[in-house]
PDB file of C-alpha atoms in Angstrom:
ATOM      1  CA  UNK A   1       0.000   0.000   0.000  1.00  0.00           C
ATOM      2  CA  UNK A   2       1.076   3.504  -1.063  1.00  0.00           C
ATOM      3  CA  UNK A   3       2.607   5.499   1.819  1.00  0.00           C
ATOM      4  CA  UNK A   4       3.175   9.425   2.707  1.00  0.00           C
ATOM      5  CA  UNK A   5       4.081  10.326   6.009  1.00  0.00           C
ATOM      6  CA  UNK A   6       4.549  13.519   7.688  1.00  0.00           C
ATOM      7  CA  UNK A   7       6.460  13.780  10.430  1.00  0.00           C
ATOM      8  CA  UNK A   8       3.584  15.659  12.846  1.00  0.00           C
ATOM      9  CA  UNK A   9      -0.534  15.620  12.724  1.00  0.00           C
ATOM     10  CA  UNK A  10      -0.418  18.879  14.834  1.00  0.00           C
ATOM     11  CA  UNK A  11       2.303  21.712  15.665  1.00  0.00           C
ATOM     12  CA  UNK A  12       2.191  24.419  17.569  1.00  0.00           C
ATOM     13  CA  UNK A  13       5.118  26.922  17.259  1.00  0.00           C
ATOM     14  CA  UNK A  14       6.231  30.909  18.526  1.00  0.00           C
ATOM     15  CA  UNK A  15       6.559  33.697  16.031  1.00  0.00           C
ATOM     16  CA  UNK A  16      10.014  33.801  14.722  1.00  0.00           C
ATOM     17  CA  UNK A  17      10.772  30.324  15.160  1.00  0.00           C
ATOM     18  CA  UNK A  18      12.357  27.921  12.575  1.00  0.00           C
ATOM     19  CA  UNK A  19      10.296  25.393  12.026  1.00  0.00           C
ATOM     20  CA  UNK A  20      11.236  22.331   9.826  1.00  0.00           C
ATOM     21  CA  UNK A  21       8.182  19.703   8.245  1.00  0.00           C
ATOM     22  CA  UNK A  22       9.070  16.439   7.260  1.00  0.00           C
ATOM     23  CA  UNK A  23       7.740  14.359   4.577  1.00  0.00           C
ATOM     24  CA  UNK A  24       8.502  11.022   3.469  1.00  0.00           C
ATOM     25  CA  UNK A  25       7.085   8.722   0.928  1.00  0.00           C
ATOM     26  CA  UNK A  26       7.940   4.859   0.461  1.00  0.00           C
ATOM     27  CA  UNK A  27       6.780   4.904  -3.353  1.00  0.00           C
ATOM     28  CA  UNK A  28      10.156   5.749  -5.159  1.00  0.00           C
ATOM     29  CA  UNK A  29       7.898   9.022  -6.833  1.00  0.00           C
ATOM     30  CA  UNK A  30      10.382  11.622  -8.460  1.00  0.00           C
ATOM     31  CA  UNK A  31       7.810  14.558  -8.050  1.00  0.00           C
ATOM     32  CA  UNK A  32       6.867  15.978  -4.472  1.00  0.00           C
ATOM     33  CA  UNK A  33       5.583  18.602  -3.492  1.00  0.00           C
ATOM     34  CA  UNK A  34       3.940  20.745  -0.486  1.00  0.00           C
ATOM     35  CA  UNK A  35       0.970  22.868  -0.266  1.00  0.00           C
ATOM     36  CA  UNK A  36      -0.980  24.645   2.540  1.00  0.00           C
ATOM     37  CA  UNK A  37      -4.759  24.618   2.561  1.00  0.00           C
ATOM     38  CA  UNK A  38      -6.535  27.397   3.719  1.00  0.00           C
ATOM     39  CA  UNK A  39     -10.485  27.870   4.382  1.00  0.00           C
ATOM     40  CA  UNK A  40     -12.107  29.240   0.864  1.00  0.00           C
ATOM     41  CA  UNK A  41      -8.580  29.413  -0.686  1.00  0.00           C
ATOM     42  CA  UNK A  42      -8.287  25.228  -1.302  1.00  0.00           C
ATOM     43  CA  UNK A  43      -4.504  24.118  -1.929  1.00  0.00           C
ATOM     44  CA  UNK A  44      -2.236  25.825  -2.800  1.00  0.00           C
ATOM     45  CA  UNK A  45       1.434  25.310  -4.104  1.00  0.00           C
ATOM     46  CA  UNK A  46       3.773  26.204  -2.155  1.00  0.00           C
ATOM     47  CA  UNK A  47       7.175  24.313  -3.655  1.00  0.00           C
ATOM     48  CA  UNK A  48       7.555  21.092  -5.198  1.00  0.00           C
ATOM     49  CA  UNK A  49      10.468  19.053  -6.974  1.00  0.00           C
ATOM     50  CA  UNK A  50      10.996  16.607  -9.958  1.00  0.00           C
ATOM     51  CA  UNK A  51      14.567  15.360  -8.359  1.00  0.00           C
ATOM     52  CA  UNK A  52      17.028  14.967  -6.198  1.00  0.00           C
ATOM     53  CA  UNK A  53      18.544  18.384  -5.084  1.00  0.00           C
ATOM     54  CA  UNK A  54      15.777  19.870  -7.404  1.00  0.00           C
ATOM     55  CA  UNK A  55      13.320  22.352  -6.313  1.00  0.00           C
ATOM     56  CA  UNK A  56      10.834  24.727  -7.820  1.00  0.00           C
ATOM     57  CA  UNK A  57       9.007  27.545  -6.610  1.00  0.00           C
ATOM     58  CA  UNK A  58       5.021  27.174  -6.191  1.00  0.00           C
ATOM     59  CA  UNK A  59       2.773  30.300  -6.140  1.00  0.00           C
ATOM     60  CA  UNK A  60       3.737  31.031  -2.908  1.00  0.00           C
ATOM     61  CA  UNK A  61       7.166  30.368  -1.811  1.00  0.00           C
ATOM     62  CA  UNK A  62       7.714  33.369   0.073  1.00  0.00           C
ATOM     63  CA  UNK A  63       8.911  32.545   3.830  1.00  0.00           C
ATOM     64  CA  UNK A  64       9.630  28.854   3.073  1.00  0.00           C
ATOM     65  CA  UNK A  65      12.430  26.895   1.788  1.00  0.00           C
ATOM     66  CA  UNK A  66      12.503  23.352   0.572  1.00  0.00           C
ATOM     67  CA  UNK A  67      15.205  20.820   0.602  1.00  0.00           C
ATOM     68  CA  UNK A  68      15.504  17.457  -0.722  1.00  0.00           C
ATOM     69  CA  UNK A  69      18.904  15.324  -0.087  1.00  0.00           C
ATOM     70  CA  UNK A  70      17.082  12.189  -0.915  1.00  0.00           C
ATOM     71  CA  UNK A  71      14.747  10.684  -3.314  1.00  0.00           C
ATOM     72  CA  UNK A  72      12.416   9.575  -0.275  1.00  0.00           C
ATOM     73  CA  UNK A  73      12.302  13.032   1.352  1.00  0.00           C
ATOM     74  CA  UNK A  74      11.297  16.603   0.933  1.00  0.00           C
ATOM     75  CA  UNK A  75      11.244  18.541   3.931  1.00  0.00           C
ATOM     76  CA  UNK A  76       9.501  22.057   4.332  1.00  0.00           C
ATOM     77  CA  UNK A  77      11.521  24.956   5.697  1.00  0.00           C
ATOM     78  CA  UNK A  78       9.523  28.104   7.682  1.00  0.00           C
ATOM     79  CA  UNK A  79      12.781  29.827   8.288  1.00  0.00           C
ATOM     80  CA  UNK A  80      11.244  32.800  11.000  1.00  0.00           C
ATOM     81  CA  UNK A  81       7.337  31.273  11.257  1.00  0.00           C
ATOM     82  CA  UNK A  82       4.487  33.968  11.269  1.00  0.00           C
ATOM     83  CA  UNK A  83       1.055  33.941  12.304  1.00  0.00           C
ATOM     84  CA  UNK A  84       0.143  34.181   8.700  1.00  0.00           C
ATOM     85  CA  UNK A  85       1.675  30.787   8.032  1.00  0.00           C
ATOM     86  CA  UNK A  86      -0.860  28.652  10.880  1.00  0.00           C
ATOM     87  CA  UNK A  87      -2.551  26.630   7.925  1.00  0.00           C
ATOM     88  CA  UNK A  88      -2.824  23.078   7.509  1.00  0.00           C
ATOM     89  CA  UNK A  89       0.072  21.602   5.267  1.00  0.00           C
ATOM     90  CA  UNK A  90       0.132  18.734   3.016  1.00  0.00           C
ATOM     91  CA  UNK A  91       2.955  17.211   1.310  1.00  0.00           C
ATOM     92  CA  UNK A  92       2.333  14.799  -1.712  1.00  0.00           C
ATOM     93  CA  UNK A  93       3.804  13.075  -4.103  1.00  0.00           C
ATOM     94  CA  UNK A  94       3.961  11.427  -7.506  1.00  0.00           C
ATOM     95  CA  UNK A  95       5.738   9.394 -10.571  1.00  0.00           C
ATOM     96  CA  UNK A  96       6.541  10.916 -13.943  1.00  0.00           C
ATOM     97  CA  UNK A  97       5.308   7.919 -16.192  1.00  0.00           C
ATOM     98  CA  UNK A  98       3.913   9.906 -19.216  1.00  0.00           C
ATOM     99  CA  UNK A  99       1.225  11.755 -20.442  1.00  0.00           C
ATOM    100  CA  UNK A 100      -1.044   8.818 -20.827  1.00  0.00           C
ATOM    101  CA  UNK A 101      -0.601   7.738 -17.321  1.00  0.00           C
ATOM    102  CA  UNK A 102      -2.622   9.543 -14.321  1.00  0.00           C
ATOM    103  CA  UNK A 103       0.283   9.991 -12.494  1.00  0.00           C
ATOM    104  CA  UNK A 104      -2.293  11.426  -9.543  1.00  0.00           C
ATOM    105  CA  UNK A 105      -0.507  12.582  -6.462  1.00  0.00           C
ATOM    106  CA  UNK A 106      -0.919  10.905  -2.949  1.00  0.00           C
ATOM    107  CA  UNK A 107      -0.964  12.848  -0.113  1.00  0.00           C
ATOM    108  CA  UNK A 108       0.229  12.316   3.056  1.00  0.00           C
ATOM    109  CA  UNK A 109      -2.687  13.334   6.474  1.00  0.00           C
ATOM    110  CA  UNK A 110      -1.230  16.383   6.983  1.00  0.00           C
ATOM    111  CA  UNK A 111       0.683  19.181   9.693  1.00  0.00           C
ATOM    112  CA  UNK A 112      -2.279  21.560  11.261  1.00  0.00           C
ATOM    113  CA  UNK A 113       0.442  24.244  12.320  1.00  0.00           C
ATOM    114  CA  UNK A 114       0.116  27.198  14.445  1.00  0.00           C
ATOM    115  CA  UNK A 115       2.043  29.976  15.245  1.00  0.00           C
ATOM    116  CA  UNK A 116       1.172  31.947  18.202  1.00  0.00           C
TER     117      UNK A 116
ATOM    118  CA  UNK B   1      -3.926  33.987 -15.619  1.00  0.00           C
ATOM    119  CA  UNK B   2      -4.555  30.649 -14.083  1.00  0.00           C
ATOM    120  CA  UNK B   3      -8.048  30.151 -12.338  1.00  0.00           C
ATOM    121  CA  UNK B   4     -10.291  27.059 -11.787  1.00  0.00           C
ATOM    122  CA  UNK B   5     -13.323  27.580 -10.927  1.00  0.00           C
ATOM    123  CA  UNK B   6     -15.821  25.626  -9.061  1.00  0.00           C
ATOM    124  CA  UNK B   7     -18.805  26.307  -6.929  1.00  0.00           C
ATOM    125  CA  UNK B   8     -18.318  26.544  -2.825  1.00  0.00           C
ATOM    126  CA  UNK B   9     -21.208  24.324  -2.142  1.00  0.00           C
ATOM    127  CA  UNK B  10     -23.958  21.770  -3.200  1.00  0.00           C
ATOM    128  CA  UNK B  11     -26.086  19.692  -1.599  1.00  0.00           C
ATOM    129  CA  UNK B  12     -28.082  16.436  -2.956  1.00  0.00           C
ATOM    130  CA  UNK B  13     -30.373  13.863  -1.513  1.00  0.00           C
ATOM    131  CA  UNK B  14     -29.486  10.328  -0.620  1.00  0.00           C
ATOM    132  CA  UNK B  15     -29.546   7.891  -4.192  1.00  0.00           C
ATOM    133  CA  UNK B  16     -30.032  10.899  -6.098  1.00  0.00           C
ATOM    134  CA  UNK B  17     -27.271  12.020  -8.996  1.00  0.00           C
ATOM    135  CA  UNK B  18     -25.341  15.229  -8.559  1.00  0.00           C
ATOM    136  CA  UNK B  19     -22.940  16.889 -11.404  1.00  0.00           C
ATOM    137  CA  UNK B  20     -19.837  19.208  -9.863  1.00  0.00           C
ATOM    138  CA  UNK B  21     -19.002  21.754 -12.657  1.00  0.00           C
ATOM    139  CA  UNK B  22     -15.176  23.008 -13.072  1.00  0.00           C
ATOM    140  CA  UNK B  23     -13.836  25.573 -15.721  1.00  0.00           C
ATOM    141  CA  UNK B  24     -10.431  26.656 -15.823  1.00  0.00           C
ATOM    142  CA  UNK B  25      -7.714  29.201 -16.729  1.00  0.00           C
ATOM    143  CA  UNK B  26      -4.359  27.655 -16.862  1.00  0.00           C
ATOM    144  CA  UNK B  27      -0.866  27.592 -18.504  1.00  0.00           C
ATOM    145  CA  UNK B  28      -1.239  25.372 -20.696  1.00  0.00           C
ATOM    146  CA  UNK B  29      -2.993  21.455 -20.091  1.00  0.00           C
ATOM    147  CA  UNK B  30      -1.583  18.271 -19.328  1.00  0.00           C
ATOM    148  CA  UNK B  31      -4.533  16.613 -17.544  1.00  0.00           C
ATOM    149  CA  UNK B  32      -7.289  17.469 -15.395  1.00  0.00           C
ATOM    150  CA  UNK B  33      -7.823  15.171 -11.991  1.00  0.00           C
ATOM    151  CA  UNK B  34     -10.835  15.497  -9.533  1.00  0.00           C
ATOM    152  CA  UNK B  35      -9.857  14.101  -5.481  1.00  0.00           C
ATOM    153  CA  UNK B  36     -12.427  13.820  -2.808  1.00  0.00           C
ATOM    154  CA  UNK B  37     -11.269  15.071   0.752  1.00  0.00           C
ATOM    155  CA  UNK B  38     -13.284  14.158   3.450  1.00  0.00           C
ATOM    156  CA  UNK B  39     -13.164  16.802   6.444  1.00  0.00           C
ATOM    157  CA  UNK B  40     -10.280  16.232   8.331  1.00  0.00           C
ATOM    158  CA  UNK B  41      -8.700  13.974   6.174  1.00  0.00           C
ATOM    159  CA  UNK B  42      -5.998  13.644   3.171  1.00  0.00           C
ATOM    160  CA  UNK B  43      -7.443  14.106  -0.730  1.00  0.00           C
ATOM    161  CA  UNK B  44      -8.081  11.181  -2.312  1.00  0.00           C
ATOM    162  CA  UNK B  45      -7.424  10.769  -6.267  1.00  0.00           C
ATOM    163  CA  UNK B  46     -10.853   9.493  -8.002  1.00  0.00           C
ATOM    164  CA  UNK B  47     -10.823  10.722 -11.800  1.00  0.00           C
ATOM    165  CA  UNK B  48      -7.686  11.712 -13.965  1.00  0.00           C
ATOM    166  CA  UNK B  49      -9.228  12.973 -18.000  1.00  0.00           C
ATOM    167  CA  UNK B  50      -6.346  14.369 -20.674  1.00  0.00           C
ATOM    168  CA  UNK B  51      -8.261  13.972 -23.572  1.00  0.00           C
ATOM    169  CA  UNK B  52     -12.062  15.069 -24.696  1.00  0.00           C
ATOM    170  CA  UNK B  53     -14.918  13.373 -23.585  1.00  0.00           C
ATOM    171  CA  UNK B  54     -16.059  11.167 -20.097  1.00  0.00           C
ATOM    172  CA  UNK B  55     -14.268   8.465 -18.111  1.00  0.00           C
ATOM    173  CA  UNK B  56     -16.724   6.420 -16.035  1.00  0.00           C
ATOM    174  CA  UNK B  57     -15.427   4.761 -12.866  1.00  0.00           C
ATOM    175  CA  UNK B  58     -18.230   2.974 -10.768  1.00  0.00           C
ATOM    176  CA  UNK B  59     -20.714   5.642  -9.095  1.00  0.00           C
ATOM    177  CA  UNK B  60     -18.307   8.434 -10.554  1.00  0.00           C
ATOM    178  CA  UNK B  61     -17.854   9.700 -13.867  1.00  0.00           C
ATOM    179  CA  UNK B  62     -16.013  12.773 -15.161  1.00  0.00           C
ATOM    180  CA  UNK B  63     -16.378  14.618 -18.515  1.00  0.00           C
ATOM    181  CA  UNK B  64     -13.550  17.030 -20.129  1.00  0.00           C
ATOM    182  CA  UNK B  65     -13.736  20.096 -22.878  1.00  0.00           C
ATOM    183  CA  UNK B  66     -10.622  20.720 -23.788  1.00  0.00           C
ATOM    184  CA  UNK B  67     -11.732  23.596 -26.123  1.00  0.00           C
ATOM    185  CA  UNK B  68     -14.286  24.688 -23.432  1.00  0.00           C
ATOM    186  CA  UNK B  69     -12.103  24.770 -20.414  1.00  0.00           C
ATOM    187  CA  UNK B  70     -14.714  22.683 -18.887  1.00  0.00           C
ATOM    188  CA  UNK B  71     -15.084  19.623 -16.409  1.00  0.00           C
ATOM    189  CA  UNK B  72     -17.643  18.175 -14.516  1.00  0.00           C
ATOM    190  CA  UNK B  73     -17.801  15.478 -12.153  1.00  0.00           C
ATOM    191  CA  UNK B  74     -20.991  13.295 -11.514  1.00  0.00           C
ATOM    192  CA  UNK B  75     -21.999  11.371  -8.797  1.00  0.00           C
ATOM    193  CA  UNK B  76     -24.671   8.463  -9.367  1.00  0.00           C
ATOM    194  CA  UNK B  77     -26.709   7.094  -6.539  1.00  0.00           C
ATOM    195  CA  UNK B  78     -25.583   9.376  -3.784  1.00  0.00           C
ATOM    196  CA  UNK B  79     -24.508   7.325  -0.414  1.00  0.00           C
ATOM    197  CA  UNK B  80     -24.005   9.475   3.177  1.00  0.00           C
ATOM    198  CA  UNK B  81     -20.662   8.719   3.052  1.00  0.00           C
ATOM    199  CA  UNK B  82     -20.487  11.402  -0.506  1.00  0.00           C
ATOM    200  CA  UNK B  83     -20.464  14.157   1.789  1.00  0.00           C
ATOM    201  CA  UNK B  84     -17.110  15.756   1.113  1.00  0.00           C
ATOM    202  CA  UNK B  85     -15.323  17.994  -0.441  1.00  0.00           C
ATOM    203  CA  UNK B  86     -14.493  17.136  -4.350  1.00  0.00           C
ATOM    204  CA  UNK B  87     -11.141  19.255  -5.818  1.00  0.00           C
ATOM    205  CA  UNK B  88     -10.851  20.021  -9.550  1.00  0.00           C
ATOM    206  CA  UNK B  89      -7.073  20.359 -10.509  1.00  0.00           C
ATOM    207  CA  UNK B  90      -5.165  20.548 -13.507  1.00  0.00           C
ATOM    208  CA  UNK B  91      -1.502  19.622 -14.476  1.00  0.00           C
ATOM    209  CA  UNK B  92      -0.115  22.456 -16.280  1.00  0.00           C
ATOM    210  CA  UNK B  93       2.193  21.413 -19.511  1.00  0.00           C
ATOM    211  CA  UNK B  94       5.287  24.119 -18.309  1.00  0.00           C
ATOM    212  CA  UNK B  95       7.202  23.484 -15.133  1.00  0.00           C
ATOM    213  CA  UNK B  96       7.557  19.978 -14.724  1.00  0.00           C
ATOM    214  CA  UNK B  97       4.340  18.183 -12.794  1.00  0.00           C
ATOM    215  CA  UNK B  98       3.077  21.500 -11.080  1.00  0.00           C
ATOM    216  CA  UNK B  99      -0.425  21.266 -10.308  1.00  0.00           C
ATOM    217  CA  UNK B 100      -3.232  24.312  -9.991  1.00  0.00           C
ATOM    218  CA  UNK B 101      -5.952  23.276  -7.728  1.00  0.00           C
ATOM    219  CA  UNK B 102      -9.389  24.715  -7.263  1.00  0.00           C
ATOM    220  CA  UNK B 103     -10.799  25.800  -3.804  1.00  0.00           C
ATOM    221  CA  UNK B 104     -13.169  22.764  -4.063  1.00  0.00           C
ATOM    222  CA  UNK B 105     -16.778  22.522  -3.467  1.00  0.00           C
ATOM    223  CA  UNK B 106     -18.530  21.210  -0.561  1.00  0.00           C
ATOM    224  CA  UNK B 107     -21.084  18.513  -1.442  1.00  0.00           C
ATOM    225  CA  UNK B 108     -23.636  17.317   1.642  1.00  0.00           C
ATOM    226  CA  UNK B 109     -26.100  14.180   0.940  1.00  0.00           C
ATOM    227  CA  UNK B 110     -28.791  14.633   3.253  1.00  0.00           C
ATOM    228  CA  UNK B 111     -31.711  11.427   3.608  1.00  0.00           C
TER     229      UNK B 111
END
């Protein structure tokens, strides 16, 4: 069975804190990616990447980093965290088999962060 | 632009059939998927279309317009366990597998 785990279900953190979210998945996907999900405003993209050491900005990368040493792995970066970032985050993830393949993305349960 | 478009909320009666409309905006097209995300919980892939026309899958079927910029989802003989929220998203053709999703619309199955 398909597998994407993230490191914690809930978070609370301080303003101006680093705060680092893990994501692992156990499917060997080259894509991942993380989005927040806000009431009204659905997902959103924040970052993903097709490889190794690859990363692209989303539609809203500002405040966050990404990094991904290893295939398995992309963890998200909130390098001083604001009370503008408390969302929910999801990380997910996917293969690049071609166009006539679904290639859907599976997402992992989610971080409900807050920052207070 | 990119913009997908879908409405906030619906609501249908047990057994009954119920059609989610999606248009979009985007930069460029390289498939259009629909998940279901129950409150509280992870989305959940259910319909993936790339070319014109519908893909039926069980209860759910989804339709595509390329040309129109149009999707819809629809759900035959509504169960309780329906009630969710149902995502339209499309892959865009530039950036590698970047993915636009729409705010999603809330769909309630009452008895």
């Amino acid at each position: 069975d398909v597998k994407v785990t993230q490191s914690s279900r809930y978070l609370v953190k301080r303003t101006g804190e680093k705060v680092f979210l893990e994501c692992v998945q156990d499917m060997d996907h080259e894509n991942m990616f993380w989005y927040r999900q806000d009431p009204g405003l659905g997902l959103r993209l924040i970052y993903f990447s097709y490889d190794v050491k690859m990363k692209e900005k989303g539609d809203i990368p500002e405040g966050y980093s990404v990094s991904r040493e290893k295939k398995e792995r992309f963890s998200l970066i909130l390098e001083s965290a604001s009370t503008n970032q408390t969302s929910m985050y999801l990380c997910a993830s996917a293969s690049s088999l071609g166009v006539v393949t679904s290639d859907e993305q599976y997402f992992g349960p989610g971080t409900r962060l807050t920052v207070t | 632009g990119q913009n997908i478009d879908q409405p906030t909320e619906m609501t249908a009666t047990e057994g009954a059939i119920v059609q989610i409309n999606c248009t979009y905006q985007t930069s460029g097209f390289n498939g259009l998927f629909w998940y279901q995300q129950h409150a509280g919980e992870a989305p959940t892939f259910l319909s993936y279309n790339v070319l014109d026309g519908l893909e039926e899958k069980g209860r759910f079927s989804s339709f595509l317009s390329r040309s129109k910029g149009y999707s819809y989802l629809l759900l035959k003989e509504l169960q309780m366990k329906d009630s969710a929220s149902y995502l339209c998203a499309v892959r865009e053709s530039t950036g590698g597998f970047k993915t636009i999703f729409g705010a999603g619309t809330r769909l309630f199955v009452k008895a």
